[in-house]
Amino acid sequence: MAANRQGPGRDGPDGRLRQALAAALAAEPPGAVGIAVSGGSDSLALLCLAAELAPGTGRRIAAATVDHGLRPEALDEAARVGAICRGLGLSHHILTWDHGPVRGNLMQAARAARYDLLADWARHEGLTSVLVAHTADDQAETFLMELARSAGLDGLTGMRPGWVQGGIRFLRPLLGASRAELRAVLTARGQVWIEDPSNADPRYARVRARRALPELAPLGIDAAGITASMAHLQSAQAALRQITGREAARLSRHVAGMVQIDRQGWSDLPAEIRRRMLLAAMQEVTGAEYAPRAAALGRVIARAVEGGEATLAGCRIRAKGDSLLILREAKAVSGLIARPGALWDGRWQVCGPFAADMEIRALGAAGLTGCRDWRETGLPREALLVTPAIWQGPALVAAPLAGQDAGFSARILPAPGPFALSH
């Protein structure tokens, strides 16, 4: 990346941005807040504004930069961000993605890893939330990208202002701000930012969308107009979510990390509400942010309506009697290992008298055979197999949900609630 300094801008005072950020912070529980800072103009402006607001809020601000290990200069850039943070009196951590060979979509994998690393860091630092610096320009670019994919309502409503991942709340407090406004913040402070060369690489869909926006402006299609249209779509989306949430509260319940739905009631719902409920249940079970492809989800819904069984996106969807069970697919968790203090499968928090050589793995069939009283829990066998257990080498130490707790407990973060309202 090359350093860049914007010349004097014509934007007015940054009071509107400060107000938006202050309102977002005021809505959060008391405590320390994290900032994800890449060194680009957007995140660096967010960092500067948050650092200036922090003394008046009584909050501690901490910053982190993720080094994905994909570019040799990234570590040096992260170190430069650290120097800026020290100048602002803030702590800074560099989080490294130790990925090895990456299968599938590299950018999507990197994005998922970024937020997992940030969530782990936030929990370790005792932060209540993490702020990220997406803007109205990012929203407009996302809209064009989704439009090119023939996306439906959810794809065209843009990025969410907030979500929970790994037990940490992530916030986008500046979605209403333009990139030009944020660069004006840095210009006014004489602050240099870093330009990522990938932002000019037309191989990436986002870069092509960014370049298309100025061409569309003569038609009145600009970032402001697109975000206004997205707001209308978001109203429709909110109504559908409300209906889905109401039906989910009526027809579903959480059982040991699994979602159990009344099959007949679900089958009788309008197709769109039925689709949304199943999708929300799957995302609740896996913690996945992205939905599977529409065609694949449609096939799973058809199987479920017929009373069959299917697997998709790390989920097992099974019709059993009067219920539709949505649970973790066994092979999706069979190799997952977490050390004490870390979340297992990105959502299970396990607490108890850990020894140094203990680890958290799936209970599995072998572990369940060692739990003589598991039937007394009243929980389905298939649900228990994919719950967390504590192991010491090959020996099962505890299975908190299978009647063998040995002083350990396991719970999902965040606590399950009206799942259909969160997706």
CSV table of C-alpha atoms in Angstrom, one decimal:
chain,number,residue,atom,x,y,z
A,1,MET,CA,0.0,0.0,0.0
A,2,ALA,CA,1.1,3.6,-0.6
A,3,ALA,CA,0.5,6.4,1.9
A,4,ASN,CA,-1.8,9.1,0.7
A,5,ARG,CA,-2.9,12.5,2.0
A,6,GLN,CA,-6.0,14.1,0.8
A,7,GLY,CA,-5.8,17.8,0.0
A,8,PRO,CA,-8.0,20.3,1.9
A,9,GLY,CA,-11.6,19.3,1.5
A,10,ARG,CA,-14.7,21.4,1.1
A,11,ASP,CA,-16.8,19.3,3.5
A,12,GLY,CA,-18.1,21.1,6.6
A,13,PRO,CA,-17.4,20.3,10.2
A,14,ASP,CA,-17.5,16.7,11.2
A,15,GLY,CA,-20.1,17.2,13.8
A,16,ARG,CA,-22.7,15.0,12.1
A,17,LEU,CA,-20.3,12.1,12.2
A,18,ARG,CA,-19.4,12.7,15.8
A,19,GLN,CA,-23.1,12.7,16.7
A,20,ALA,CA,-23.7,9.4,14.8
A,21,LEU,CA,-20.8,7.8,16.6
A,22,ALA,CA,-21.8,9.2,20.0
A,23,ALA,CA,-25.4,7.9,19.5
A,24,ALA,CA,-24.1,4.4,18.6
A,25,LEU,CA,-21.8,4.3,21.7
A,26,ALA,CA,-24.6,5.6,23.9
A,27,ALA,CA,-26.9,2.7,22.9
A,28,GLU,CA,-24.2,0.2,23.9
A,29,PRO,CA,-23.8,-1.2,27.4
A,30,PRO,CA,-21.1,0.4,29.5
A,31,GLY,CA,-17.6,-0.9,29.0
A,32,ALA,CA,-14.6,-0.8,26.7
A,33,VAL,CA,-15.1,-0.7,23.0
A,34,GLY,CA,-12.9,-2.0,20.2
A,35,ILE,CA,-12.1,-0.5,16.8
A,36,ALA,CA,-11.2,-2.6,13.8
A,37,VAL,CA,-8.5,-0.6,11.9
A,38,SER,CA,-7.0,-1.5,8.6
A,39,GLY,CA,-5.2,1.8,8.1
A,40,GLY,CA,-7.4,2.8,5.2
A,41,SER,CA,-9.2,6.1,5.3
A,42,ASP,CA,-12.6,4.9,6.6
A,43,SER,CA,-11.3,2.9,9.6
A,44,LEU,CA,-8.7,5.5,10.5
A,45,ALA,CA,-11.3,8.2,10.5
A,46,LEU,CA,-13.5,6.1,12.8
A,47,LEU,CA,-10.5,5.6,15.1
A,48,CYS,CA,-9.7,9.3,15.3
A,49,LEU,CA,-13.4,10.2,16.0
A,50,ALA,CA,-13.7,7.5,18.6
A,51,ALA,CA,-10.5,8.5,20.3
A,52,GLU,CA,-11.7,12.1,20.6
A,53,LEU,CA,-15.1,11.0,21.9
A,54,ALA,CA,-13.8,8.5,24.4
A,55,PRO,CA,-12.9,10.9,27.3
A,56,GLY,CA,-16.4,12.3,27.4
A,57,THR,CA,-18.0,8.8,27.5
A,58,GLY,CA,-15.8,7.3,30.2
A,59,ARG,CA,-15.1,4.4,27.8
A,60,ARG,CA,-11.8,2.7,27.1
A,61,ILE,CA,-11.0,2.4,23.4
A,62,ALA,CA,-8.8,-0.4,22.1
A,63,ALA,CA,-7.8,-1.1,18.4
A,64,ALA,CA,-6.8,-4.1,16.4
A,65,THR,CA,-5.6,-4.7,12.9
A,66,VAL,CA,-5.9,-8.1,11.2
A,67,ASP,CA,-2.9,-9.3,9.1
A,68,HIS,CA,-4.4,-11.9,6.8
A,69,GLY,CA,-0.9,-13.0,5.7
A,70,LEU,CA,-1.8,-12.5,2.1
A,71,ARG,CA,0.5,-9.6,1.3
A,72,PRO,CA,4.1,-9.2,2.5
A,73,GLU,CA,3.6,-5.5,3.3
A,74,ALA,CA,0.6,-6.1,5.5
A,75,LEU,CA,2.6,-6.6,8.7
A,76,ASP,CA,4.4,-3.3,8.2
A,77,GLU,CA,1.1,-1.5,7.6
A,78,ALA,CA,-0.3,-3.0,10.8
A,79,ALA,CA,2.8,-1.7,12.6
A,80,ARG,CA,2.1,1.8,11.2
A,81,VAL,CA,-1.4,1.6,12.5
A,82,GLY,CA,0.0,0.7,15.9
A,83,ALA,CA,2.2,3.8,15.9
A,84,ILE,CA,-0.9,5.9,15.1
A,85,CYS,CA,-2.8,4.3,18.0
A,86,ARG,CA,0.1,4.9,20.4
A,87,GLY,CA,0.0,8.6,19.4
A,88,LEU,CA,-3.7,8.7,20.2
A,89,GLY,CA,-3.0,7.0,23.6
A,90,LEU,CA,-4.8,3.8,22.6
A,91,SER,CA,-3.7,0.2,22.9
A,92,HIS,CA,-3.3,-1.8,19.6
A,93,HIS,CA,-3.0,-5.5,18.8
A,94,ILE,CA,-2.1,-7.2,15.5
A,95,LEU,CA,-4.2,-10.3,14.9
A,96,THR,CA,-2.7,-12.8,12.5
A,97,TRP,CA,-4.6,-15.2,10.4
A,98,ASP,CA,-2.7,-18.5,10.4
A,99,HIS,CA,-4.6,-20.0,7.5
A,100,GLY,CA,-2.4,-22.4,5.5
A,101,PRO,CA,-4.0,-23.5,2.2
A,102,VAL,CA,-7.4,-21.9,1.7
A,103,ARG,CA,-10.1,-23.8,-0.1
A,104,GLY,CA,-13.0,-22.1,-1.9
A,105,ASN,CA,-13.5,-18.4,-2.0
A,106,LEU,CA,-10.4,-16.7,-0.6
A,107,MET,CA,-12.0,-13.3,0.1
A,108,GLN,CA,-15.0,-14.8,1.8
A,109,ALA,CA,-12.7,-17.0,4.0
A,110,ALA,CA,-10.5,-14.1,4.8
A,111,ARG,CA,-13.6,-12.0,5.8
A,112,ALA,CA,-14.9,-14.8,8.1
A,113,ALA,CA,-11.5,-15.2,9.7
A,114,ARG,CA,-11.2,-11.5,10.2
A,115,TYR,CA,-14.3,-11.3,12.3
A,116,ASP,CA,-13.5,-14.5,14.2
A,117,LEU,CA,-10.1,-13.1,15.2
A,118,LEU,CA,-11.7,-9.8,16.2
A,119,ALA,CA,-14.3,-11.6,18.3
A,120,ASP,CA,-11.6,-13.7,20.1
A,121,TRP,CA,-9.6,-10.5,20.7
A,122,ALA,CA,-12.6,-8.6,22.0
A,123,ARG,CA,-13.5,-11.4,24.5
A,124,HIS,CA,-9.9,-11.6,25.7
A,125,GLU,CA,-9.8,-7.8,26.2
A,126,GLY,CA,-13.2,-7.6,27.9
A,127,LEU,CA,-14.7,-5.4,25.2
A,128,THR,CA,-18.5,-5.0,24.9
A,129,SER,CA,-18.5,-4.4,21.2
A,130,VAL,CA,-16.3,-3.8,18.1
A,131,LEU,CA,-16.9,-0.9,15.7
A,132,VAL,CA,-16.2,-1.3,12.0
A,133,ALA,CA,-16.1,1.5,9.5
A,134,HIS,CA,-18.3,0.7,6.6
A,135,THR,CA,-19.9,3.7,4.8
A,136,ALA,CA,-22.7,4.7,2.5
A,137,ASP,CA,-20.3,4.1,-0.4
A,138,ASP,CA,-19.8,0.6,0.7
A,139,GLN,CA,-23.6,0.2,0.9
A,140,ALA,CA,-24.1,1.4,-2.6
A,141,GLU,CA,-21.3,-0.8,-3.9
A,142,THR,CA,-22.9,-3.8,-2.2
A,143,PHE,CA,-26.3,-3.0,-3.7
A,144,LEU,CA,-24.8,-3.1,-7.2
A,145,MET,CA,-22.9,-6.3,-6.6
A,146,GLU,CA,-26.1,-8.0,-5.2
A,147,LEU,CA,-28.1,-6.6,-8.1
A,148,ALA,CA,-25.7,-8.3,-10.5
A,149,ARG,CA,-26.2,-11.6,-8.7
A,150,SER,CA,-30.0,-11.2,-9.1
A,151,ALA,CA,-30.3,-11.1,-5.3
A,152,GLY,CA,-33.7,-11.1,-3.5
A,153,LEU,CA,-34.9,-8.7,-0.8
A,154,ASP,CA,-32.3,-9.6,1.8
A,155,GLY,CA,-29.4,-9.2,-0.6
A,156,LEU,CA,-30.6,-5.8,-1.7
A,157,THR,CA,-31.1,-4.3,1.8
A,158,GLY,CA,-27.4,-3.9,2.3
A,159,MET,CA,-25.2,-4.4,5.3
A,160,ARG,CA,-26.7,-4.6,8.8
A,161,PRO,CA,-25.9,-1.8,11.2
A,162,GLY,CA,-25.1,-4.4,13.8
A,163,TRP,CA,-24.8,-8.1,14.4
A,164,VAL,CA,-23.4,-10.6,17.0
A,165,GLN,CA,-20.6,-13.0,16.2
A,166,GLY,CA,-18.7,-15.1,18.6
A,167,GLY,CA,-20.6,-13.6,21.5
A,168,ILE,CA,-19.4,-10.0,20.5
A,169,ARG,CA,-21.6,-7.3,19.1
A,170,PHE,CA,-20.2,-5.7,15.9
A,171,LEU,CA,-21.5,-2.2,15.0
A,172,ARG,CA,-21.3,-0.1,11.8
A,173,PRO,CA,-22.0,3.4,13.2
A,174,LEU,CA,-21.1,5.3,10.0
A,175,LEU,CA,-23.2,3.6,7.4
A,176,GLY,CA,-24.8,7.0,6.7
A,177,ALA,CA,-21.5,8.7,6.1
A,178,SER,CA,-19.7,9.0,2.8
A,179,ARG,CA,-16.1,8.1,2.1
A,180,ALA,CA,-15.4,11.8,1.2
A,181,GLU,CA,-16.7,12.9,4.6
A,182,LEU,CA,-14.4,10.5,6.4
A,183,ARG,CA,-11.4,11.5,4.4
A,184,ALA,CA,-12.2,15.1,5.2
A,185,VAL,CA,-11.9,14.2,8.9
A,186,LEU,CA,-8.4,12.9,8.3
A,187,THR,CA,-7.4,15.9,6.2
A,188,ALA,CA,-8.5,18.3,8.9
A,189,ARG,CA,-6.3,16.5,11.3
A,190,GLY,CA,-3.3,16.1,8.9
A,191,GLN,CA,-3.6,12.4,9.2
A,192,VAL,CA,-2.1,10.1,6.5
A,193,TRP,CA,-4.0,7.0,5.6
A,194,ILE,CA,-3.0,3.9,3.6
A,195,GLU,CA,-4.2,2.9,0.2
A,196,ASP,CA,-4.8,-0.8,-0.4
A,197,PRO,CA,-3.8,-1.6,-4.1
A,198,SER,CA,-6.6,-4.2,-4.2
A,199,ASN,CA,-9.0,-1.2,-4.1
A,200,ALA,CA,-8.0,-0.5,-7.7
A,201,ASP,CA,-7.9,-4.0,-9.0
A,202,PRO,CA,-10.8,-4.6,-11.4
A,203,ARG,CA,-10.6,-8.4,-10.8
A,204,TYR,CA,-12.7,-7.7,-7.7
A,205,ALA,CA,-16.4,-7.2,-8.1
A,206,ARG,CA,-16.4,-4.4,-5.5
A,207,VAL,CA,-13.9,-2.4,-7.5
A,208,ARG,CA,-16.0,-2.7,-10.6
A,209,ALA,CA,-19.1,-1.6,-8.7
A,210,ARG,CA,-17.2,1.4,-7.3
A,211,ARG,CA,-16.1,2.4,-10.8
A,212,ALA,CA,-19.7,2.0,-12.1
A,213,LEU,CA,-21.2,4.5,-9.6
A,214,PRO,CA,-19.9,7.7,-11.2
A,215,GLU,CA,-21.2,6.4,-14.6
A,216,LEU,CA,-24.7,6.0,-13.1
A,217,ALA,CA,-24.8,9.4,-11.4
A,218,PRO,CA,-26.2,11.2,-14.5
A,219,LEU,CA,-29.3,9.0,-14.1
A,220,GLY,CA,-29.7,10.0,-10.5
A,221,ILE,CA,-28.4,6.7,-9.3
A,222,ASP,CA,-25.8,7.6,-6.7
A,223,ALA,CA,-24.8,6.5,-3.2
A,224,ALA,CA,-27.4,8.7,-1.6
A,225,GLY,CA,-30.3,7.6,-3.8
A,226,ILE,CA,-29.3,3.9,-3.5
A,227,THR,CA,-29.2,4.1,0.3
A,228,ALA,CA,-32.6,5.8,0.3
A,229,SER,CA,-34.1,2.9,-1.8
A,230,MET,CA,-32.4,0.4,0.5
A,231,ALA,CA,-34.1,2.1,3.4
A,232,HIS,CA,-37.5,1.3,1.8
A,233,LEU,CA,-36.5,-2.3,1.2
A,234,GLN,CA,-35.3,-2.5,4.8
A,235,SER,CA,-38.8,-1.6,6.0
A,236,ALA,CA,-40.3,-4.4,4.0
A,237,GLN,CA,-37.6,-6.8,5.3
A,238,ALA,CA,-38.4,-5.7,8.9
A,239,ALA,CA,-42.1,-6.5,8.4
A,240,LEU,CA,-41.2,-10.0,7.1
A,241,ARG,CA,-38.8,-10.6,10.0
A,242,GLN,CA,-41.4,-9.6,12.5
A,243,ILE,CA,-43.9,-12.1,11.1
A,244,THR,CA,-41.2,-14.8,10.9
A,245,GLY,CA,-40.2,-14.0,14.5
A,246,ARG,CA,-43.8,-14.3,15.7
A,247,GLU,CA,-44.2,-17.7,14.0
A,248,ALA,CA,-40.8,-18.9,15.2
A,249,ALA,CA,-41.9,-18.1,18.8
A,250,ARG,CA,-45.1,-20.0,18.3
A,251,LEU,CA,-43.7,-23.1,16.5
A,252,SER,CA,-40.1,-23.6,17.6
A,253,ARG,CA,-37.9,-24.2,20.6
A,254,HIS,CA,-34.1,-24.5,21.3
A,255,VAL,CA,-32.9,-27.9,22.5
A,256,ALA,CA,-29.2,-28.5,23.3
A,257,GLY,CA,-28.0,-26.3,20.4
A,258,MET,CA,-30.7,-27.7,18.1
A,259,VAL,CA,-33.8,-25.9,16.8
A,260,GLN,CA,-37.0,-28.0,16.9
A,261,ILE,CA,-39.9,-26.8,14.8
A,262,ASP,CA,-43.5,-28.0,14.7
A,263,ARG,CA,-43.6,-29.6,11.3
A,264,GLN,CA,-47.2,-29.3,10.4
A,265,GLY,CA,-47.4,-25.7,11.6
A,266,TRP,CA,-44.3,-24.8,9.6
A,267,SER,CA,-45.6,-26.6,6.4
A,268,ASP,CA,-48.8,-24.5,6.6
A,269,LEU,CA,-46.9,-21.2,6.6
A,270,PRO,CA,-46.7,-19.0,3.4
A,271,ALA,CA,-43.6,-20.1,1.4
A,272,GLU,CA,-41.6,-17.0,2.1
A,273,ILE,CA,-42.1,-17.2,5.9
A,274,ARG,CA,-41.4,-20.9,5.8
A,275,ARG,CA,-38.1,-20.3,3.9
A,276,ARG,CA,-37.1,-17.5,6.3
A,277,MET,CA,-37.8,-19.6,9.4
A,278,LEU,CA,-35.7,-22.5,8.2
A,279,LEU,CA,-32.9,-20.3,7.0
A,280,ALA,CA,-32.8,-18.4,10.3
A,281,ALA,CA,-32.8,-21.7,12.2
A,282,MET,CA,-29.9,-23.0,10.1
A,283,GLN,CA,-27.9,-19.8,10.7
A,284,GLU,CA,-28.7,-20.0,14.4
A,285,VAL,CA,-27.4,-23.6,14.6
A,286,THR,CA,-24.2,-22.9,12.6
A,287,GLY,CA,-23.5,-19.3,13.4
A,288,ALA,CA,-23.0,-18.7,9.7
A,289,GLU,CA,-23.5,-15.1,8.4
A,290,TYR,CA,-24.2,-16.0,4.8
A,291,ALA,CA,-27.2,-18.0,3.5
A,292,PRO,CA,-26.7,-21.0,1.3
A,293,ARG,CA,-27.7,-20.6,-2.4
A,294,ALA,CA,-31.4,-20.3,-3.0
A,295,ALA,CA,-31.6,-23.4,-5.2
A,296,ALA,CA,-30.0,-25.6,-2.6
A,297,LEU,CA,-32.2,-24.2,0.1
A,298,GLY,CA,-35.2,-24.8,-2.0
A,299,ARG,CA,-34.3,-28.5,-2.4
A,300,VAL,CA,-33.9,-28.8,1.4
A,301,ILE,CA,-37.3,-27.2,2.0
A,302,ALA,CA,-38.9,-29.6,-0.4
A,303,ARG,CA,-37.4,-32.6,1.3
A,304,ALA,CA,-38.5,-31.3,4.7
A,305,VAL,CA,-42.0,-30.7,3.5
A,306,GLU,CA,-42.1,-34.3,2.2
A,307,GLY,CA,-40.8,-35.6,5.6
A,308,GLY,CA,-37.3,-36.5,4.4
A,309,GLU,CA,-33.8,-35.6,5.5
A,310,ALA,CA,-31.1,-33.4,4.0
A,311,THR,CA,-27.8,-31.7,4.9
A,312,LEU,CA,-26.7,-28.3,3.8
A,313,ALA,CA,-24.1,-25.7,4.9
A,314,GLY,CA,-23.1,-27.7,8.0
A,315,CYS,CA,-26.6,-28.4,9.1
A,316,ARG,CA,-28.7,-31.6,9.2
A,317,ILE,CA,-32.4,-31.0,8.6
A,318,ARG,CA,-34.5,-34.0,9.6
A,319,ALA,CA,-38.2,-34.6,9.8
A,320,LYS,CA,-38.9,-36.7,12.9
A,321,GLY,CA,-42.5,-37.4,13.9
A,322,ASP,CA,-44.3,-34.2,14.4
A,323,SER,CA,-41.0,-32.2,14.5
A,324,LEU,CA,-38.5,-30.7,12.1
A,325,LEU,CA,-35.1,-30.9,13.6
A,326,ILE,CA,-32.3,-28.5,12.6
A,327,LEU,CA,-29.0,-29.5,14.1
A,328,ARG,CA,-25.3,-29.4,13.5
A,329,GLU,CA,-24.0,-31.9,10.9
A,330,ALA,CA,-21.7,-34.3,12.7
A,331,LYS,CA,-18.9,-34.1,10.1
A,332,ALA,CA,-18.9,-30.3,10.4
A,333,VAL,CA,-17.8,-30.5,14.1
A,334,SER,CA,-15.9,-33.8,14.1
A,335,GLY,CA,-12.5,-32.2,13.8
A,336,LEU,CA,-13.2,-29.1,15.8
A,337,ILE,CA,-10.9,-28.5,18.9
A,338,ALA,CA,-11.0,-25.6,21.2
A,339,ARG,CA,-8.7,-24.8,24.1
A,340,PRO,CA,-10.1,-23.8,27.5
A,341,GLY,CA,-11.5,-20.3,27.4
A,342,ALA,CA,-12.1,-20.3,23.6
A,343,LEU,CA,-15.5,-20.8,22.0
A,344,TRP,CA,-16.1,-24.2,20.5
A,345,ASP,CA,-17.8,-24.2,17.1
A,346,GLY,CA,-17.9,-20.4,17.3
A,347,ARG,CA,-20.8,-20.4,19.7
A,348,TRP,CA,-20.4,-22.8,22.7
A,349,GLN,CA,-18.8,-21.4,25.9
A,350,VAL,CA,-17.6,-24.2,28.2
A,351,CYS,CA,-16.6,-23.4,31.8
A,352,GLY,CA,-15.2,-25.6,34.5
A,353,PRO,CA,-12.2,-27.0,36.3
A,354,PHE,CA,-10.0,-27.4,33.2
A,355,ALA,CA,-6.5,-28.9,33.4
A,356,ALA,CA,-3.8,-27.7,31.1
A,357,ASP,CA,-4.0,-30.7,28.8
A,358,MET,CA,-7.7,-30.8,28.4
A,359,GLU,CA,-9.5,-29.7,25.3
A,360,ILE,CA,-13.1,-29.3,24.0
A,361,ARG,CA,-14.3,-31.6,21.2
A,362,ALA,CA,-17.6,-32.9,20.0
A,363,LEU,CA,-19.1,-35.6,22.2
A,364,GLY,CA,-19.7,-38.0,19.3
A,365,ALA,CA,-20.9,-41.6,19.5
A,366,ALA,CA,-17.8,-42.8,21.3
A,367,GLY,CA,-18.2,-40.2,24.0
A,368,LEU,CA,-21.9,-40.8,24.4
A,369,THR,CA,-21.3,-44.5,25.2
A,370,GLY,CA,-19.5,-43.3,28.3
A,371,CYS,CA,-22.5,-41.3,29.5
A,372,ARG,CA,-24.7,-43.9,31.2
A,373,ASP,CA,-27.4,-41.4,32.2
A,374,TRP,CA,-27.8,-39.5,28.9
A,375,ARG,CA,-31.3,-40.8,28.4
A,376,GLU,CA,-32.4,-39.2,31.6
A,377,THR,CA,-31.7,-35.8,30.1
A,378,GLY,CA,-34.6,-36.2,27.8
A,379,LEU,CA,-32.5,-34.8,24.9
A,380,PRO,CA,-32.4,-36.4,21.5
A,381,ARG,CA,-29.4,-38.6,20.8
A,382,GLU,CA,-28.6,-36.8,17.5
A,383,ALA,CA,-28.5,-33.5,19.3
A,384,LEU,CA,-26.2,-34.7,22.0
A,385,LEU,CA,-23.7,-36.2,19.6
A,386,VAL,CA,-22.8,-32.7,18.3
A,387,THR,CA,-22.6,-30.9,21.7
A,388,PRO,CA,-19.3,-30.0,23.3
A,389,ALA,CA,-17.5,-32.4,25.6
A,390,ILE,CA,-14.2,-32.1,27.6
A,391,TRP,CA,-11.5,-34.5,26.7
A,392,GLN,CA,-8.1,-35.4,28.2
A,393,GLY,CA,-6.4,-37.2,25.3
A,394,PRO,CA,-8.6,-40.1,24.4
A,395,ALA,CA,-10.4,-40.0,27.8
A,396,LEU,CA,-13.8,-38.3,28.2
A,397,VAL,CA,-13.7,-36.0,31.2
A,398,ALA,CA,-17.2,-34.4,31.0
A,399,ALA,CA,-20.2,-34.0,28.8
A,400,PRO,CA,-22.2,-31.2,30.4
A,401,LEU,CA,-25.4,-31.7,28.3
A,402,ALA,CA,-25.4,-35.5,28.4
A,403,GLY,CA,-25.7,-35.9,32.2
A,404,GLN,CA,-22.0,-36.1,33.0
A,405,ASP,CA,-21.0,-32.5,33.9
A,406,ALA,CA,-18.2,-33.2,36.5
A,407,GLY,CA,-18.4,-29.5,37.4
A,408,PHE,CA,-18.4,-28.2,33.8
A,409,SER,CA,-21.1,-26.2,32.1
A,410,ALA,CA,-21.8,-25.3,28.5
A,411,ARG,CA,-24.0,-22.6,27.0
A,412,ILE,CA,-24.5,-20.9,23.6
A,413,LEU,CA,-23.4,-17.3,23.1
A,414,PRO,CA,-25.4,-15.3,22.6
A,415,ALA,CA,-28.2,-17.0,24.5
A,416,PRO,CA,-30.8,-18.4,22.1
A,417,GLY,CA,-33.8,-16.2,21.7
A,418,PRO,CA,-36.3,-15.3,19.0
A,419,PHE,CA,-33.8,-16.5,16.4
A,420,ALA,CA,-35.8,-15.5,13.3
A,421,LEU,CA,-35.7,-11.8,14.3
A,422,SER,CA,-31.9,-11.7,14.1
A,423,HIS,CA,-31.4,-12.7,10.5
